[in-house]
Amino acid sequence: MMLGVSAILWLIPAFSVLFGVTFATIAMAYKSEVAPRWATAGVVALAVAISADLAKPDSTELSLWVAGVGHWVAAGCMLQAMLVRHERSLPRIYLISIFALLVPIHLWSIWIGDVPPVRILAVNSGAFAIFALALVVCLRGPIDAFDKIMRSIIVVVLLLYPFRMAVYFWFPPEATPGGQLVSQYMLLIFTMVGILGVAFSMALLLAIGTDIVQRHRLDSEIDALTGIRNRRALNRQLTDANSVGGYGAVLVVDLDHFKRINDHHGHDVGDKILIAAARELDAKLSRFGTVTRMGGEEFAVLLTNENVAAGPALALSARQAIASVRLPDPHDQIEVTASVGLAFREIDQPLSDTLRAADLAMYHAKAAGRNCAFEVERRHGLLELRAVA
């Protein structure tokens, strides 16, 4: 059994190196991502620590020290990588306290006192404290499926550390009949911790990869000019089965005579107006629904079900928001207005149909002289248009 377990244990540094290369590649490719950097440091420290531990029975004082401290560094870095995904962190003061207390004890147990039980106690107590601290932190705030997996691994590891210490102190290998069997069980527990470290690395890799994909998707749904959601985001919301049920009305807002502004003042000024218009709409209406730029000078606001009754008032708010747009001198005399269309969603009606109806109402507002709002409602199978006042 000893030979088989040792062979498995030697695979852990190899897997850790592979994970390290993968995390490092991700960190270099996505320099804004913090988690891959912590993960790289963690799995490299894990590979070094286990390799140093496997040097037994020919261990030197240095390899014993590297194995112990490397164990703590690996745990701290990998757990930090898990937490920074959600902008959380291991409290530095507690980490400093753990290292300040246990590193001198660990050093003394190796180079001065040569007391293996103290070394075992220090290494396992330090790792236990770091994992327990991470568990407390990750219990706060929202978690995803990968966090649940990693949290489960943390709980199992927390159970293994005291069990390993209990086996060692209750049945000291050098003082227990059949001590070789106890050593084998100690090695088995150590191997389990290493395997859990590899499993944690895999879950962390999948979590970081998912984060990057989701962030890129969100970035692709942000309008580069105005900073609000773009047509891609709107199209996804129109088809997303999880979101369309939450919207009960649609506003379409189109800036009046925008081509004239571009022709007379230049596209730079037009872009500034679009940015200001998006900012005003988002500030005034985002709490009532989702504000998007459909393209050009046209915006859409998907109103949530609880705000449907306020639809007419919100249509007027949208028009007033655009009217409040002012640019600094020398373009402070430019007046911006908008035509607004409002459509209420019928039961089981596709949200895209509601958007088209709101677009129709907006064009009716244009035809009525611009700088006004119209709503459309279906009555007895016919569309009824009326001004919002």
PDB file of C-alpha atoms in Angstrom, residues 90-380:
ATOM      1  CA  LEU A  90      -8.431  36.698   3.351  1.00  0.00           C
ATOM      2  CA  PRO A  91      -7.951  39.249   6.162  1.00  0.00           C
ATOM      3  CA  ARG A  92      -4.270  40.192   6.129  1.00  0.00           C
ATOM      4  CA  ILE A  93      -4.031  40.807   9.849  1.00  0.00           C
ATOM      5  CA  TYR A  94      -5.121  37.247  10.616  1.00  0.00           C
ATOM      6  CA  LEU A  95      -2.753  35.759   8.041  1.00  0.00           C
ATOM      7  CA  ILE A  96       0.132  37.800   9.434  1.00  0.00           C
ATOM      8  CA  SER A  97      -0.784  36.644  12.941  1.00  0.00           C
ATOM      9  CA  ILE A  98      -0.830  32.986  11.868  1.00  0.00           C
ATOM     10  CA  PHE A  99       2.571  33.237  10.183  1.00  0.00           C
ATOM     11  CA  ALA A 100       4.080  35.353  12.985  1.00  0.00           C
ATOM     12  CA  LEU A 101       3.045  32.778  15.574  1.00  0.00           C
ATOM     13  CA  LEU A 102       3.760  29.524  13.769  1.00  0.00           C
ATOM     14  CA  VAL A 103       6.828  30.232  11.601  1.00  0.00           C
ATOM     15  CA  PRO A 104       9.148  30.670  14.645  1.00  0.00           C
ATOM     16  CA  ILE A 105       7.700  27.523  16.235  1.00  0.00           C
ATOM     17  CA  HIS A 106       8.156  25.651  12.981  1.00  0.00           C
ATOM     18  CA  LEU A 107      11.754  26.857  12.660  1.00  0.00           C
ATOM     19  CA  TRP A 108      12.544  25.905  16.252  1.00  0.00           C
ATOM     20  CA  SER A 109      11.060  22.415  15.830  1.00  0.00           C
ATOM     21  CA  ILE A 110      13.348  21.738  12.834  1.00  0.00           C
ATOM     22  CA  TRP A 111      16.685  23.482  13.414  1.00  0.00           C
ATOM     23  CA  ILE A 112      16.929  23.878  17.183  1.00  0.00           C
ATOM     24  CA  GLY A 113      14.725  21.484  19.085  1.00  0.00           C
ATOM     25  CA  ASP A 114      14.409  18.771  16.416  1.00  0.00           C
ATOM     26  CA  VAL A 115      10.958  17.885  17.778  1.00  0.00           C
ATOM     27  CA  PRO A 116       8.831  16.250  15.027  1.00  0.00           C
ATOM     28  CA  PRO A 117       5.560  16.372  17.048  1.00  0.00           C
ATOM     29  CA  VAL A 118       5.856  20.157  17.364  1.00  0.00           C
ATOM     30  CA  ARG A 119       6.567  20.449  13.633  1.00  0.00           C
ATOM     31  CA  ILE A 120       3.536  18.285  12.787  1.00  0.00           C
ATOM     32  CA  LEU A 121       1.368  20.347  15.138  1.00  0.00           C
ATOM     33  CA  ALA A 122       2.582  23.665  13.715  1.00  0.00           C
ATOM     34  CA  VAL A 123       2.154  22.700  10.046  1.00  0.00           C
ATOM     35  CA  ASN A 124      -1.309  21.210  10.462  1.00  0.00           C
ATOM     36  CA  SER A 125      -2.540  23.926  12.834  1.00  0.00           C
ATOM     37  CA  GLY A 126      -1.417  26.654  10.447  1.00  0.00           C
ATOM     38  CA  ALA A 127      -3.092  25.054   7.452  1.00  0.00           C
ATOM     39  CA  PHE A 128      -6.257  24.409   9.482  1.00  0.00           C
ATOM     40  CA  ALA A 129      -6.389  28.055  10.588  1.00  0.00           C
ATOM     41  CA  ILE A 130      -5.988  29.328   7.002  1.00  0.00           C
ATOM     42  CA  PHE A 131      -8.710  27.024   5.641  1.00  0.00           C
ATOM     43  CA  ALA A 132     -11.055  27.872   8.533  1.00  0.00           C
ATOM     44  CA  LEU A 133     -10.509  31.581   7.902  1.00  0.00           C
ATOM     45  CA  ALA A 134     -11.300  31.149   4.207  1.00  0.00           C
ATOM     46  CA  LEU A 135     -14.468  29.203   5.009  1.00  0.00           C
ATOM     47  CA  VAL A 136     -15.716  32.010   7.250  1.00  0.00           C
ATOM     48  CA  VAL A 137     -15.047  34.600   4.526  1.00  0.00           C
ATOM     49  CA  CYS A 138     -16.627  32.595   1.693  1.00  0.00           C
ATOM     50  CA  LEU A 139     -19.811  32.034   3.712  1.00  0.00           C
ATOM     51  CA  ARG A 140     -20.502  35.766   3.397  1.00  0.00           C
ATOM     52  CA  GLY A 141     -22.091  37.081   0.248  1.00  0.00           C
ATOM     53  CA  PRO A 142     -23.316  35.308  -2.883  1.00  0.00           C
ATOM     54  CA  ILE A 143     -21.737  32.067  -4.114  1.00  0.00           C
ATOM     55  CA  ASP A 144     -21.993  30.131  -7.359  1.00  0.00           C
ATOM     56  CA  ALA A 145     -21.883  26.406  -8.164  1.00  0.00           C
ATOM     57  CA  PHE A 146     -18.077  26.347  -8.271  1.00  0.00           C
ATOM     58  CA  ASP A 147     -17.895  28.052  -4.876  1.00  0.00           C
ATOM     59  CA  LYS A 148     -20.117  25.328  -3.446  1.00  0.00           C
ATOM     60  CA  ILE A 149     -17.755  22.653  -4.755  1.00  0.00           C
ATOM     61  CA  MET A 150     -14.684  24.431  -3.396  1.00  0.00           C
ATOM     62  CA  ARG A 151     -16.395  25.123  -0.086  1.00  0.00           C
ATOM     63  CA  SER A 152     -17.217  21.408   0.237  1.00  0.00           C
ATOM     64  CA  ILE A 153     -13.554  20.572  -0.385  1.00  0.00           C
ATOM     65  CA  ILE A 154     -12.541  23.069   2.304  1.00  0.00           C
ATOM     66  CA  VAL A 155     -14.882  21.406   4.807  1.00  0.00           C
ATOM     67  CA  VAL A 156     -13.439  17.946   4.065  1.00  0.00           C
ATOM     68  CA  VAL A 157      -9.873  19.260   4.377  1.00  0.00           C
ATOM     69  CA  LEU A 158     -10.760  20.907   7.686  1.00  0.00           C
ATOM     70  CA  LEU A 159     -11.893  17.511   8.976  1.00  0.00           C
ATOM     71  CA  LEU A 160      -8.761  15.738   7.735  1.00  0.00           C
ATOM     72  CA  TYR A 161      -6.241  18.030   9.452  1.00  0.00           C
ATOM     73  CA  PRO A 162      -7.367  17.377  13.053  1.00  0.00           C
ATOM     74  CA  PHE A 163      -7.875  13.696  12.226  1.00  0.00           C
ATOM     75  CA  ARG A 164      -4.287  13.479  10.958  1.00  0.00           C
ATOM     76  CA  MET A 165      -2.977  15.167  14.108  1.00  0.00           C
ATOM     77  CA  ALA A 166      -5.089  12.886  16.298  1.00  0.00           C
ATOM     78  CA  VAL A 167      -3.727   9.762  14.597  1.00  0.00           C
ATOM     79  CA  TYR A 168      -0.160  11.016  14.994  1.00  0.00           C
ATOM     80  CA  PHE A 169      -0.404  12.002  18.661  1.00  0.00           C
ATOM     81  CA  TRP A 170      -2.500   9.078  19.814  1.00  0.00           C
ATOM     82  CA  PHE A 171      -0.449   6.517  17.943  1.00  0.00           C
ATOM     83  CA  PRO A 172       3.092   7.911  17.585  1.00  0.00           C
ATOM     84  CA  PRO A 173       4.762   5.832  14.832  1.00  0.00           C
ATOM     85  CA  GLU A 174       8.046   5.544  16.734  1.00  0.00           C
ATOM     86  CA  ALA A 175       6.353   4.441  19.973  1.00  0.00           C
ATOM     87  CA  THR A 176       3.465   2.341  18.708  1.00  0.00           C
ATOM     88  CA  PRO A 177       3.548  -1.382  17.950  1.00  0.00           C
ATOM     89  CA  GLY A 178       2.887  -1.671  14.273  1.00  0.00           C
ATOM     90  CA  GLY A 179       4.045   1.907  13.837  1.00  0.00           C
ATOM     91  CA  GLN A 180       4.631   1.256  10.162  1.00  0.00           C
ATOM     92  CA  LEU A 181       0.887   0.768   9.706  1.00  0.00           C
ATOM     93  CA  VAL A 182       0.230   4.100  11.439  1.00  0.00           C
ATOM     94  CA  SER A 183       2.737   5.767   9.109  1.00  0.00           C
ATOM     95  CA  GLN A 184       0.883   4.298   6.156  1.00  0.00           C
ATOM     96  CA  TYR A 185      -2.388   5.766   7.398  1.00  0.00           C
ATOM     97  CA  MET A 186      -0.664   9.120   7.904  1.00  0.00           C
ATOM     98  CA  LEU A 187       0.605   8.978   4.335  1.00  0.00           C
ATOM     99  CA  LEU A 188      -2.849   8.022   3.098  1.00  0.00           C
ATOM    100  CA  ILE A 189      -4.394  11.047   4.813  1.00  0.00           C
ATOM    101  CA  PHE A 190      -1.663  13.278   3.396  1.00  0.00           C
ATOM    102  CA  THR A 191      -2.373  11.871  -0.067  1.00  0.00           C
ATOM    103  CA  MET A 192      -6.085  12.587   0.344  1.00  0.00           C
ATOM    104  CA  VAL A 193      -5.289  16.208   1.181  1.00  0.00           C
ATOM    105  CA  GLY A 194      -3.095  16.411  -1.919  1.00  0.00           C
ATOM    106  CA  ILE A 195      -5.802  14.907  -4.134  1.00  0.00           C
ATOM    107  CA  LEU A 196      -8.310  17.375  -2.714  1.00  0.00           C
ATOM    108  CA  GLY A 197      -5.831  20.125  -3.584  1.00  0.00           C
ATOM    109  CA  VAL A 198      -5.828  18.944  -7.196  1.00  0.00           C
ATOM    110  CA  ALA A 199      -9.651  18.780  -7.185  1.00  0.00           C
ATOM    111  CA  PHE A 200      -9.760  22.302  -5.761  1.00  0.00           C
ATOM    112  CA  SER A 201      -7.404  23.450  -8.532  1.00  0.00           C
ATOM    113  CA  MET A 202      -9.668  21.929 -11.175  1.00  0.00           C
ATOM    114  CA  ALA A 203     -12.768  23.602  -9.728  1.00  0.00           C
ATOM    115  CA  LEU A 204     -10.871  26.889  -9.485  1.00  0.00           C
ATOM    116  CA  LEU A 205      -9.726  26.613 -13.108  1.00  0.00           C
ATOM    117  CA  LEU A 206     -13.294  26.009 -14.301  1.00  0.00           C
ATOM    118  CA  ALA A 207     -14.565  28.878 -12.138  1.00  0.00           C
ATOM    119  CA  ILE A 208     -11.990  31.341 -13.482  1.00  0.00           C
ATOM    120  CA  GLY A 209     -12.658  30.229 -17.059  1.00  0.00           C
ATOM    121  CA  THR A 210     -16.392  30.703 -16.567  1.00  0.00           C
ATOM    122  CA  ASP A 211     -15.809  34.149 -15.051  1.00  0.00           C
ATOM    123  CA  ILE A 212     -13.768  35.222 -18.070  1.00  0.00           C
ATOM    124  CA  VAL A 213     -16.367  33.943 -20.546  1.00  0.00           C
ATOM    125  CA  GLN A 214     -19.195  35.691 -18.683  1.00  0.00           C
ATOM    126  CA  ARG A 215     -17.222  38.931 -18.434  1.00  0.00           C
ATOM    127  CA  HIS A 216     -16.486  38.855 -22.138  1.00  0.00           C
ATOM    128  CA  ARG A 217     -20.152  38.268 -22.850  1.00  0.00           C
ATOM    129  CA  LEU A 218     -21.096  41.217 -20.666  1.00  0.00           C
ATOM    130  CA  ASP A 219     -18.408  43.380 -22.273  1.00  0.00           C
ATOM    131  CA  SER A 220     -19.776  42.480 -25.703  1.00  0.00           C
ATOM    132  CA  GLU A 221     -23.197  43.670 -24.542  1.00  0.00           C
ATOM    133  CA  ILE A 222     -22.012  47.143 -23.530  1.00  0.00           C
ATOM    134  CA  ASP A 223     -22.227  49.956 -26.051  1.00  0.00           C
ATOM    135  CA  ALA A 224     -18.701  51.243 -26.634  1.00  0.00           C
ATOM    136  CA  LEU A 225     -19.802  54.869 -27.007  1.00  0.00           C
ATOM    137  CA  THR A 226     -22.396  55.373 -24.283  1.00  0.00           C
ATOM    138  CA  GLY A 227     -21.497  52.665 -21.751  1.00  0.00           C
ATOM    139  CA  ILE A 228     -25.058  51.318 -21.471  1.00  0.00           C
ATOM    140  CA  ARG A 229     -26.360  48.011 -22.847  1.00  0.00           C
ATOM    141  CA  ASN A 230     -26.320  47.616 -26.618  1.00  0.00           C
ATOM    142  CA  ARG A 231     -28.456  45.916 -29.267  1.00  0.00           C
ATOM    143  CA  ARG A 232     -26.808  42.553 -28.590  1.00  0.00           C
ATOM    144  CA  ALA A 233     -27.942  42.740 -24.964  1.00  0.00           C
ATOM    145  CA  LEU A 234     -31.434  43.769 -26.065  1.00  0.00           C
ATOM    146  CA  ASN A 235     -31.682  40.851 -28.496  1.00  0.00           C
ATOM    147  CA  ARG A 236     -30.621  38.430 -25.769  1.00  0.00           C
ATOM    148  CA  GLN A 237     -33.227  39.823 -23.401  1.00  0.00           C
ATOM    149  CA  LEU A 238     -35.893  39.532 -26.080  1.00  0.00           C
ATOM    150  CA  THR A 239     -35.199  35.812 -26.449  1.00  0.00           C
ATOM    151  CA  ASP A 240     -34.043  34.842 -22.963  1.00  0.00           C
ATOM    152  CA  ALA A 241     -36.751  32.674 -21.421  1.00  0.00           C
ATOM    153  CA  ASN A 242     -35.561  33.621 -17.941  1.00  0.00           C
ATOM    154  CA  SER A 243     -35.941  37.364 -18.432  1.00  0.00           C
ATOM    155  CA  VAL A 244     -38.756  38.079 -20.888  1.00  0.00           C
ATOM    156  CA  GLY A 245     -41.418  37.119 -18.370  1.00  0.00           C
ATOM    157  CA  GLY A 246     -40.316  39.941 -16.088  1.00  0.00           C
ATOM    158  CA  TYR A 247     -41.061  42.762 -18.536  1.00  0.00           C
ATOM    159  CA  GLY A 248     -44.534  44.168 -19.112  1.00  0.00           C
ATOM    160  CA  ALA A 249     -43.999  47.252 -21.281  1.00  0.00           C
ATOM    161  CA  VAL A 250     -41.479  48.810 -23.645  1.00  0.00           C
ATOM    162  CA  LEU A 251     -40.429  52.403 -24.277  1.00  0.00           C
ATOM    163  CA  VAL A 252     -38.705  53.430 -27.510  1.00  0.00           C
ATOM    164  CA  VAL A 253     -36.936  56.798 -27.387  1.00  0.00           C
ATOM    165  CA  ASP A 254     -35.626  58.418 -30.590  1.00  0.00           C
ATOM    166  CA  LEU A 255     -33.762  61.732 -30.654  1.00  0.00           C
ATOM    167  CA  ASP A 256     -35.365  64.317 -32.933  1.00  0.00           C
ATOM    168  CA  HIS A 257     -33.487  65.826 -35.892  1.00  0.00           C
ATOM    169  CA  PHE A 258     -30.292  64.063 -34.888  1.00  0.00           C
ATOM    170  CA  LYS A 259     -29.000  63.984 -38.467  1.00  0.00           C
ATOM    171  CA  ARG A 260     -29.356  67.751 -38.582  1.00  0.00           C
ATOM    172  CA  ILE A 261     -27.226  68.047 -35.432  1.00  0.00           C
ATOM    173  CA  ASN A 262     -24.537  65.845 -36.969  1.00  0.00           C
ATOM    174  CA  ASP A 263     -24.575  67.800 -40.226  1.00  0.00           C
ATOM    175  CA  HIS A 264     -24.431  71.230 -38.589  1.00  0.00           C
ATOM    176  CA  HIS A 265     -22.137  70.573 -35.633  1.00  0.00           C
ATOM    177  CA  GLY A 266     -20.160  67.466 -36.568  1.00  0.00           C
ATOM    178  CA  HIS A 267     -20.205  63.864 -35.453  1.00  0.00           C
ATOM    179  CA  ASP A 268     -18.073  64.591 -32.384  1.00  0.00           C
ATOM    180  CA  VAL A 269     -20.833  66.797 -31.020  1.00  0.00           C
ATOM    181  CA  GLY A 270     -23.410  64.192 -32.000  1.00  0.00           C
ATOM    182  CA  ASP A 271     -21.485  61.559 -30.058  1.00  0.00           C
ATOM    183  CA  LYS A 272     -21.384  63.811 -26.997  1.00  0.00           C
ATOM    184  CA  ILE A 273     -25.152  64.238 -27.195  1.00  0.00           C
ATOM    185  CA  LEU A 274     -25.649  60.477 -27.433  1.00  0.00           C
ATOM    186  CA  ILE A 275     -23.435  59.943 -24.391  1.00  0.00           C
ATOM    187  CA  ALA A 276     -25.305  62.599 -22.405  1.00  0.00           C
ATOM    188  CA  ALA A 277     -28.696  61.253 -23.508  1.00  0.00           C
ATOM    189  CA  ALA A 278     -27.762  57.711 -22.485  1.00  0.00           C
ATOM    190  CA  ARG A 279     -26.520  58.982 -19.129  1.00  0.00           C
ATOM    191  CA  GLU A 280     -29.751  60.879 -18.437  1.00  0.00           C
ATOM    192  CA  LEU A 281     -31.988  57.977 -19.480  1.00  0.00           C
ATOM    193  CA  ASP A 282     -30.003  55.503 -17.413  1.00  0.00           C
ATOM    194  CA  ALA A 283     -30.023  57.769 -14.373  1.00  0.00           C
ATOM    195  CA  LYS A 284     -33.778  58.389 -14.522  1.00  0.00           C
ATOM    196  CA  LEU A 285     -35.134  55.042 -15.748  1.00  0.00           C
ATOM    197  CA  SER A 286     -32.725  52.215 -14.916  1.00  0.00           C
ATOM    198  CA  ARG A 287     -34.430  51.498 -11.592  1.00  0.00           C
ATOM    199  CA  PHE A 288     -37.682  50.858 -13.470  1.00  0.00           C
ATOM    200  CA  GLY A 289     -36.252  48.500 -16.083  1.00  0.00           C
ATOM    201  CA  THR A 290     -33.401  47.961 -18.528  1.00  0.00           C
ATOM    202  CA  VAL A 291     -32.069  50.831 -20.647  1.00  0.00           C
ATOM    203  CA  THR A 292     -30.371  49.951 -23.950  1.00  0.00           C
ATOM    204  CA  ARG A 293     -29.114  51.729 -27.028  1.00  0.00           C
ATOM    205  CA  MET A 294     -30.639  50.013 -30.050  1.00  0.00           C
ATOM    206  CA  GLY A 295     -28.402  51.842 -32.500  1.00  0.00           C
ATOM    207  CA  GLY A 296     -27.918  55.313 -33.901  1.00  0.00           C
ATOM    208  CA  GLU A 297     -29.988  57.780 -31.893  1.00  0.00           C
ATOM    209  CA  GLU A 298     -32.593  55.219 -30.786  1.00  0.00           C
ATOM    210  CA  PHE A 299     -32.930  53.809 -27.264  1.00  0.00           C
ATOM    211  CA  ALA A 300     -35.217  51.211 -25.713  1.00  0.00           C
ATOM    212  CA  VAL A 301     -36.337  50.780 -22.117  1.00  0.00           C
ATOM    213  CA  LEU A 302     -37.811  47.442 -21.029  1.00  0.00           C
ATOM    214  CA  LEU A 303     -40.096  48.165 -18.069  1.00  0.00           C
ATOM    215  CA  THR A 304     -40.493  45.489 -15.409  1.00  0.00           C
ATOM    216  CA  ASN A 305     -43.957  44.161 -14.576  1.00  0.00           C
ATOM    217  CA  GLU A 306     -44.223  46.090 -11.320  1.00  0.00           C
ATOM    218  CA  ASN A 307     -43.650  49.378 -13.176  1.00  0.00           C
ATOM    219  CA  VAL A 308     -46.141  48.858 -16.013  1.00  0.00           C
ATOM    220  CA  ALA A 309     -48.786  51.076 -14.397  1.00  0.00           C
ATOM    221  CA  ALA A 310     -46.257  53.909 -14.334  1.00  0.00           C
ATOM    222  CA  GLY A 311     -45.580  53.479 -18.072  1.00  0.00           C
ATOM    223  CA  PRO A 312     -47.162  56.779 -19.228  1.00  0.00           C
ATOM    224  CA  ALA A 313     -45.390  58.759 -16.507  1.00  0.00           C
ATOM    225  CA  LEU A 314     -42.092  57.071 -17.384  1.00  0.00           C
ATOM    226  CA  ALA A 315     -42.606  57.910 -21.065  1.00  0.00           C
ATOM    227  CA  LEU A 316     -42.858  61.567 -20.091  1.00  0.00           C
ATOM    228  CA  SER A 317     -39.820  61.181 -17.820  1.00  0.00           C
ATOM    229  CA  ALA A 318     -37.852  59.799 -20.766  1.00  0.00           C
ATOM    230  CA  ARG A 319     -38.802  62.795 -22.905  1.00  0.00           C
ATOM    231  CA  GLN A 320     -37.893  65.199 -20.096  1.00  0.00           C
ATOM    232  CA  ALA A 321     -34.584  63.395 -19.531  1.00  0.00           C
ATOM    233  CA  ILE A 322     -33.592  64.004 -23.141  1.00  0.00           C
ATOM    234  CA  ALA A 323     -34.763  67.623 -22.965  1.00  0.00           C
ATOM    235  CA  SER A 324     -32.424  68.169 -20.005  1.00  0.00           C
ATOM    236  CA  VAL A 325     -29.348  67.293 -22.084  1.00  0.00           C
ATOM    237  CA  ARG A 326     -27.007  70.252 -22.356  1.00  0.00           C
ATOM    238  CA  LEU A 327     -23.478  70.422 -23.698  1.00  0.00           C
ATOM    239  CA  PRO A 328     -20.866  72.876 -22.419  1.00  0.00           C
ATOM    240  CA  ASP A 329     -19.957  76.030 -24.318  1.00  0.00           C
ATOM    241  CA  PRO A 330     -19.727  76.579 -27.294  1.00  0.00           C
ATOM    242  CA  HIS A 331     -22.496  74.043 -27.924  1.00  0.00           C
ATOM    243  CA  ASP A 332     -24.676  74.976 -24.959  1.00  0.00           C
ATOM    244  CA  GLN A 333     -27.384  76.407 -27.215  1.00  0.00           C
ATOM    245  CA  ILE A 334     -28.168  73.067 -28.852  1.00  0.00           C
ATOM    246  CA  GLU A 335     -31.591  71.856 -27.764  1.00  0.00           C
ATOM    247  CA  VAL A 336     -32.246  68.140 -27.829  1.00  0.00           C
ATOM    248  CA  THR A 337     -35.714  66.612 -27.896  1.00  0.00           C
ATOM    249  CA  ALA A 338     -37.049  63.108 -28.374  1.00  0.00           C
ATOM    250  CA  SER A 339     -40.094  61.255 -29.630  1.00  0.00           C
ATOM    251  CA  VAL A 340     -41.201  58.445 -27.339  1.00  0.00           C
ATOM    252  CA  GLY A 341     -43.326  55.378 -28.000  1.00  0.00           C
ATOM    253  CA  LEU A 342     -44.885  53.202 -25.296  1.00  0.00           C
ATOM    254  CA  ALA A 343     -46.404  49.750 -25.749  1.00  0.00           C
ATOM    255  CA  PHE A 344     -47.901  47.440 -23.148  1.00  0.00           C
ATOM    256  CA  ARG A 345     -47.241  43.753 -23.417  1.00  0.00           C
ATOM    257  CA  GLU A 346     -50.206  41.463 -23.793  1.00  0.00           C
ATOM    258  CA  ILE A 347     -50.483  38.083 -22.098  1.00  0.00           C
ATOM    259  CA  ASP A 348     -48.197  35.542 -23.819  1.00  0.00           C
ATOM    260  CA  GLN A 349     -47.135  38.160 -26.356  1.00  0.00           C
ATOM    261  CA  PRO A 350     -43.497  37.881 -27.502  1.00  0.00           C
ATOM    262  CA  LEU A 351     -41.528  40.780 -26.118  1.00  0.00           C
ATOM    263  CA  SER A 352     -40.176  41.458 -29.615  1.00  0.00           C
ATOM    264  CA  ASP A 353     -43.750  42.170 -30.770  1.00  0.00           C
ATOM    265  CA  THR A 354     -44.145  44.646 -27.914  1.00  0.00           C
ATOM    266  CA  LEU A 355     -40.930  46.346 -29.018  1.00  0.00           C
ATOM    267  CA  ARG A 356     -42.270  46.670 -32.571  1.00  0.00           C
ATOM    268  CA  ALA A 357     -45.498  48.155 -31.240  1.00  0.00           C
ATOM    269  CA  ALA A 358     -43.541  50.704 -29.189  1.00  0.00           C
ATOM    270  CA  ASP A 359     -41.512  51.525 -32.300  1.00  0.00           C
ATOM    271  CA  LEU A 360     -44.783  52.135 -34.161  1.00  0.00           C
ATOM    272  CA  ALA A 361     -45.951  54.476 -31.399  1.00  0.00           C
ATOM    273  CA  MET A 362     -42.643  56.340 -31.575  1.00  0.00           C
ATOM    274  CA  TYR A 363     -43.034  56.899 -35.327  1.00  0.00           C
ATOM    275  CA  HIS A 364     -46.558  58.170 -34.683  1.00  0.00           C
ATOM    276  CA  ALA A 365     -45.045  60.677 -32.230  1.00  0.00           C
ATOM    277  CA  LYS A 366     -42.643  61.769 -34.979  1.00  0.00           C
ATOM    278  CA  ALA A 367     -45.538  62.249 -37.374  1.00  0.00           C
ATOM    279  CA  ALA A 368     -47.435  64.248 -34.746  1.00  0.00           C
ATOM    280  CA  GLY A 369     -44.706  66.884 -34.640  1.00  0.00           C
ATOM    281  CA  ARG A 370     -41.941  65.290 -32.520  1.00  0.00           C
ATOM    282  CA  ASN A 371     -41.005  66.103 -28.918  1.00  0.00           C
ATOM    283  CA  CYS A 372     -43.982  64.151 -27.601  1.00  0.00           C
ATOM    284  CA  ALA A 373     -44.940  60.662 -26.438  1.00  0.00           C
ATOM    285  CA  PHE A 374     -47.537  58.218 -27.748  1.00  0.00           C
ATOM    286  CA  GLU A 375     -48.718  54.921 -26.354  1.00  0.00           C
ATOM    287  CA  VAL A 376     -50.243  52.009 -28.218  1.00  0.00           C
ATOM    288  CA  GLU A 377     -52.681  49.455 -26.854  1.00  0.00           C
ATOM    289  CA  ARG A 378     -54.548  46.631 -28.522  1.00  0.00           C
ATOM    290  CA  ARG A 379     -58.336  46.794 -28.138  1.00  0.00           C
ATOM    291  CA  HIS A 380     -60.658  44.279 -29.747  1.00  0.00           C
TER     292      HIS A 380
END
